[in-house]
XYZ file of C-alpha atoms in Angstrom:
336
model
C 0.000 0.000 0.000
C 1.223 3.501 -0.859
C 0.424 6.919 0.555
C -2.660 8.420 -1.122
C -1.139 11.421 -2.862
C -4.459 12.153 -4.606
C -5.885 13.188 -1.210
C -3.587 16.205 -0.910
C -4.615 19.599 -2.327
C -3.067 20.261 -5.755
C -2.036 23.744 -4.611
C -1.594 25.339 -1.191
C -4.948 27.032 -0.429
C -5.203 30.611 0.924
C -7.624 29.476 3.662
C -7.775 26.281 5.775
C -9.414 23.381 3.947
C -9.085 20.589 6.521
C -6.303 18.555 4.904
C -4.400 17.292 7.967
C -1.473 14.933 7.550
C -0.034 13.622 10.805
C 3.396 12.091 11.276
C 3.287 9.941 14.411
C 6.772 9.319 15.752
C 8.947 8.406 18.692
C 11.964 10.657 19.173
C 14.652 8.609 20.945
C 17.839 10.169 22.322
C 21.054 8.451 21.266
C 23.479 10.680 23.165
C 23.202 13.408 25.819
C 21.101 16.259 24.381
C 20.248 19.528 26.124
C 16.625 20.663 25.969
C 16.867 23.702 28.178
C 15.775 27.270 28.863
C 17.814 29.624 31.057
C 20.409 26.939 31.688
C 18.058 24.281 33.086
C 16.357 21.316 31.466
C 12.686 21.975 30.716
C 10.298 19.910 32.830
C 6.577 19.641 33.612
C 4.558 18.081 36.435
C 1.865 15.877 34.880
C 0.049 12.605 35.496
C 2.100 9.528 34.651
C -0.730 8.014 32.593
C -4.450 8.180 31.966
C -5.041 5.212 34.286
C -2.045 5.746 36.538
C -2.807 9.209 37.967
C 0.381 9.539 40.003
C 1.843 12.986 39.315
C 5.438 12.846 38.089
C 7.977 15.261 36.633
C 8.699 14.750 32.944
C 11.309 16.246 30.643
C 9.816 18.435 27.923
C 10.924 19.520 24.462
C 9.245 22.736 23.346
C 7.963 23.231 19.817
C 10.835 25.331 18.467
C 13.431 22.909 19.802
C 11.834 20.316 17.509
C 10.983 22.344 14.395
C 14.059 24.594 14.214
C 16.616 21.790 13.648
C 14.295 20.204 11.076
C 13.735 23.367 9.081
C 17.473 24.158 9.168
C 18.178 20.710 7.699
C 15.661 21.453 4.926
C 17.294 24.806 4.197
C 20.706 23.147 4.104
C 19.447 20.672 1.496
C 17.928 23.478 -0.591
C 21.314 25.224 -0.665
C 23.204 21.980 -1.305
C 21.120 21.210 -4.392
C 21.409 24.735 -5.784
C 17.869 25.967 -5.141
C 18.609 28.578 -2.474
C 21.407 31.132 -2.229
C 24.116 30.883 0.426
C 24.530 34.661 0.687
C 24.331 36.366 4.082
C 22.184 39.466 4.445
C 23.747 42.355 6.373
C 21.112 44.988 5.653
C 17.685 43.599 4.577
C 16.599 47.016 3.243
C 19.545 47.277 0.815
C 20.055 43.619 -0.078
C 18.699 42.311 -3.431
C 16.155 39.459 -3.313
C 18.343 37.182 -5.462
C 22.067 36.565 -5.891
C 24.220 36.636 -9.036
C 22.851 33.243 -10.113
C 19.259 34.433 -9.632
C 18.750 32.180 -6.616
C 16.472 33.488 -3.826
C 18.381 34.876 -0.854
C 16.749 33.572 2.322
C 18.648 34.384 5.511
C 17.012 32.619 8.457
C 15.529 35.024 11.026
C 17.155 37.961 9.187
C 15.614 38.267 5.741
C 13.147 35.584 4.622
C 12.625 35.187 0.881
C 8.918 34.348 1.473
C 8.815 31.912 -1.459
C 10.929 28.829 -0.658
C 9.467 25.607 0.809
C 10.822 26.501 4.246
C 9.064 29.888 4.315
C 5.739 28.542 3.073
C 5.568 25.376 5.204
C 7.150 26.562 8.465
C 6.079 30.204 8.190
C 7.842 33.529 8.663
C 7.313 36.948 10.198
C 8.932 40.106 8.805
C 7.452 42.890 10.870
C 5.304 45.172 8.736
C 6.446 43.445 5.539
C 4.163 40.487 6.168
C 3.954 37.055 7.729
C 2.926 33.514 6.883
C 1.437 31.136 9.419
C 3.223 27.832 9.852
C 1.574 24.824 8.249
C 3.652 22.533 10.471
C 2.017 22.140 13.879
C 4.240 20.696 16.589
C 3.385 20.751 20.284
C 5.540 20.223 23.372
C 6.834 16.649 23.638
C 7.047 14.839 27.004
C 9.477 12.130 28.048
C 7.939 8.699 28.484
C 9.947 8.075 31.656
C 10.192 10.355 34.713
C 12.746 13.159 34.963
C 14.622 11.459 37.815
C 15.602 8.490 35.642
C 15.970 10.446 32.384
C 18.710 12.952 33.172
C 22.168 13.145 34.680
C 24.368 16.056 35.798
C 27.868 16.280 34.303
C 30.789 18.426 35.363
C 32.290 20.119 32.306
C 35.728 21.696 31.993
C 37.780 23.609 29.450
C 41.429 22.460 29.664
C 44.418 24.264 28.250
C 46.136 22.983 25.115
C 48.376 20.629 27.087
C 45.264 18.893 28.417
C 45.573 20.104 31.999
C 43.482 22.543 34.029
C 46.461 24.522 35.348
C 49.044 26.892 33.921
C 51.970 28.709 35.545
C 50.943 27.478 38.976
C 47.327 28.609 38.701
C 44.218 26.478 38.186
C 41.520 27.610 35.800
C 38.021 28.302 37.063
C 36.462 27.096 33.819
C 34.357 24.416 35.425
C 30.625 24.038 34.962
C 27.920 21.555 35.897
C 25.146 20.877 33.419
C 22.137 18.525 33.372
C 21.901 16.373 30.247
C 19.152 14.107 28.962
C 20.262 10.487 29.046
C 20.483 8.200 25.997
C 17.423 6.071 25.131
C 14.910 8.515 26.565
C 11.729 8.392 24.443
C 9.591 11.389 23.482
C 6.327 10.349 21.725
C 5.092 13.059 19.381
C 2.728 13.974 16.558
C 3.872 16.338 13.796
C 0.897 17.790 11.920
C 1.141 19.268 8.411
C -1.965 21.206 7.398
C -3.116 22.057 3.859
C 0.194 21.246 2.174
C 0.591 19.707 -1.255
C 1.976 16.181 -1.539
C 5.401 17.591 -2.490
C 5.507 19.989 0.446
C 4.458 17.217 2.829
C 7.265 15.031 1.506
C 9.605 17.961 2.052
C 8.599 18.171 5.736
C 8.778 14.384 6.174
C 12.217 14.320 4.559
C 13.392 16.946 7.041
C 12.164 14.807 9.949
C 13.917 11.718 8.577
C 17.178 13.606 7.939
C 17.472 15.510 11.216
C 19.882 13.856 13.632
C 20.688 16.499 16.265
C 18.400 18.490 18.531
C 18.848 20.872 21.429
C 21.784 23.075 22.456
C 25.426 22.389 21.514
C 24.331 20.266 18.577
C 27.880 19.943 17.159
C 28.989 17.912 20.187
C 25.933 16.066 21.396
C 22.190 15.934 20.848
C 21.841 12.833 18.670
C 18.196 11.832 18.314
C 16.632 9.103 16.188
C 13.168 9.798 14.787
C 11.153 6.579 14.415
C 8.168 7.299 12.166
C 5.375 4.950 13.289
C 2.482 6.087 11.124
C 1.198 8.669 8.654
C -2.430 9.651 9.149
C -4.555 11.508 6.598
C -7.548 13.071 8.373
C -9.966 15.997 8.365
C -8.821 17.374 11.728
C -6.198 17.358 14.431
C -5.652 14.165 16.400
C -4.509 13.305 19.930
C -1.986 15.445 21.797
C 1.600 14.509 22.590
C 0.757 14.366 26.291
C -2.159 11.993 25.799
C -0.078 9.816 23.486
C 2.707 9.680 26.091
C 0.356 8.878 28.973
C -1.438 6.089 27.095
C 1.864 4.553 26.049
C 3.117 4.812 29.629
C 0.027 2.965 30.914
C 0.457 0.178 28.385
C 4.184 -0.334 28.948
C 3.827 -0.018 32.720
C 1.239 -2.816 32.733
C 3.633 -4.967 30.709
C 6.461 -4.295 33.142
C 8.472 -2.548 30.435
C 9.012 0.615 32.516
C 11.492 -0.136 35.288
C 13.550 2.963 36.208
C 16.433 3.581 36.126
C 16.695 1.136 33.192
C 15.804 2.631 29.785
C 12.679 1.470 27.956
C 13.412 -0.871 25.067
C 12.914 1.062 21.801
C 11.367 -1.824 19.882
C 8.926 -2.603 22.672
C 7.870 1.064 22.763
C 7.408 1.095 18.975
C 5.194 -2.013 19.038
C 3.182 -0.649 21.967
C 2.669 2.741 20.325
C 1.521 1.202 17.038
C -1.016 -0.934 18.898
C -2.502 2.197 20.505
C -2.982 4.255 17.351
C -6.275 2.819 16.019
C -8.010 3.300 19.387
C -6.608 6.803 19.874
C -7.768 7.875 16.419
C -11.216 6.359 16.912
C -11.633 8.171 20.232
C -10.677 11.503 18.623
C -13.701 11.338 16.334
C -11.878 12.599 13.236
C -12.512 11.104 9.812
C -9.401 9.172 8.849
C -8.904 8.805 5.106
C -5.785 6.668 5.477
C -3.739 5.185 8.298
C -0.401 4.059 6.879
C 1.621 2.042 9.397
C 3.376 -1.257 9.970
C 4.782 -3.090 6.958
C 2.903 -0.840 4.507
C 4.595 2.243 5.952
C 7.989 0.517 6.114
C 7.727 -0.448 2.426
C 6.633 3.059 1.413
C 9.454 4.704 3.381
C 11.971 2.268 1.903
C 10.764 3.127 -1.604
C 10.979 6.834 -0.778
C 14.534 6.519 0.531
C 15.582 4.519 -2.524
C 14.033 7.143 -4.798
C 15.851 9.964 -3.018
C 19.165 8.119 -3.041
C 18.876 7.551 -6.792
C 18.985 11.239 -7.700
C 15.459 11.950 -6.546
C 16.359 14.394 -3.772
C 16.725 17.355 -6.090
C 13.504 16.379 -7.863
C 11.624 16.344 -4.554
C 13.067 19.717 -3.526
C 12.328 21.245 -6.930
C 8.717 20.052 -6.818
C 8.326 21.517 -3.336
C 9.909 24.755 -4.532
C 7.511 24.933 -7.484
C 4.499 24.543 -5.165
C 5.775 27.155 -2.717
C 6.565 29.624 -5.527
C 3.058 29.179 -6.926
C 1.581 30.046 -3.539
C 3.922 33.039 -3.235
C 2.947 34.371 -6.662
C -0.791 33.986 -6.027
C -1.176 35.200 -2.463
C 1.986 36.934 -1.186
C 3.535 38.811 -4.107
C 0.061 39.863 -5.233
C -0.587 41.560 -1.861
C 2.765 43.318 -1.947
């Protein structure tokens, strides 16, 4: 079975039309990432499950800490395949919209081009010049296991070039203690793409599949594996990340699969989450056009990866660019 591309709108509509595509995933840490604000890991006090009402502290990953790395990966690919300029904008008021090769100049959070797939899918805001609402809806993600068994404090240092912490009889004060998220901590999540064309949805999905690092200090740590469990085509939003996490916690707790401080087995969490999806969707009351999961999803993703590896990446990006440019010409440039 393949994803029903005929269900997607043929062009991005100017108003909501109820085309919701949900990527259901488990984000699993594979190193020691930092999901923090003001120097501390983000946490929330919530019920452990829907049946188990014990209140626990969970690690949280806010929306922008999920979407920003993914959209930056997409922008990197657009530049790599020659669809977006690499120029840096110093003064947005004086800078031309395109470079010498007529490629759009899109400088993240400085001067958005307003027409590339990143701008149209993830949105932008340019003061009085205009804005575009994000078509990628991502809510706060919660750790499956409690905070106490999901983090560890490390003492960090910055040695001199000889590898020691002292020089000329003095010892450096460059010591710091920082909480890190442990490896194999699971964050269940739903990524919703609303009213995007099939090409733009594939662009967002490709970003999710390609993103490997999240959180602060991403050049040194922050490895995360995104396990895509299902793709859901529906006429509305589905269950929240918190509800998904609590239901999965209940199921795995009953099976004895949650035993802190030991990490939860990834494969067991994947199987448990997939088993929950039909019931969760039915309880939400949305009309599901397609639920692609299990072997059907694995086969479709394998075909997609093979297509992209065989020179199809630039084709996918170009198709997404064509759809975003069409939207720009019809509804953004026309207003300007």
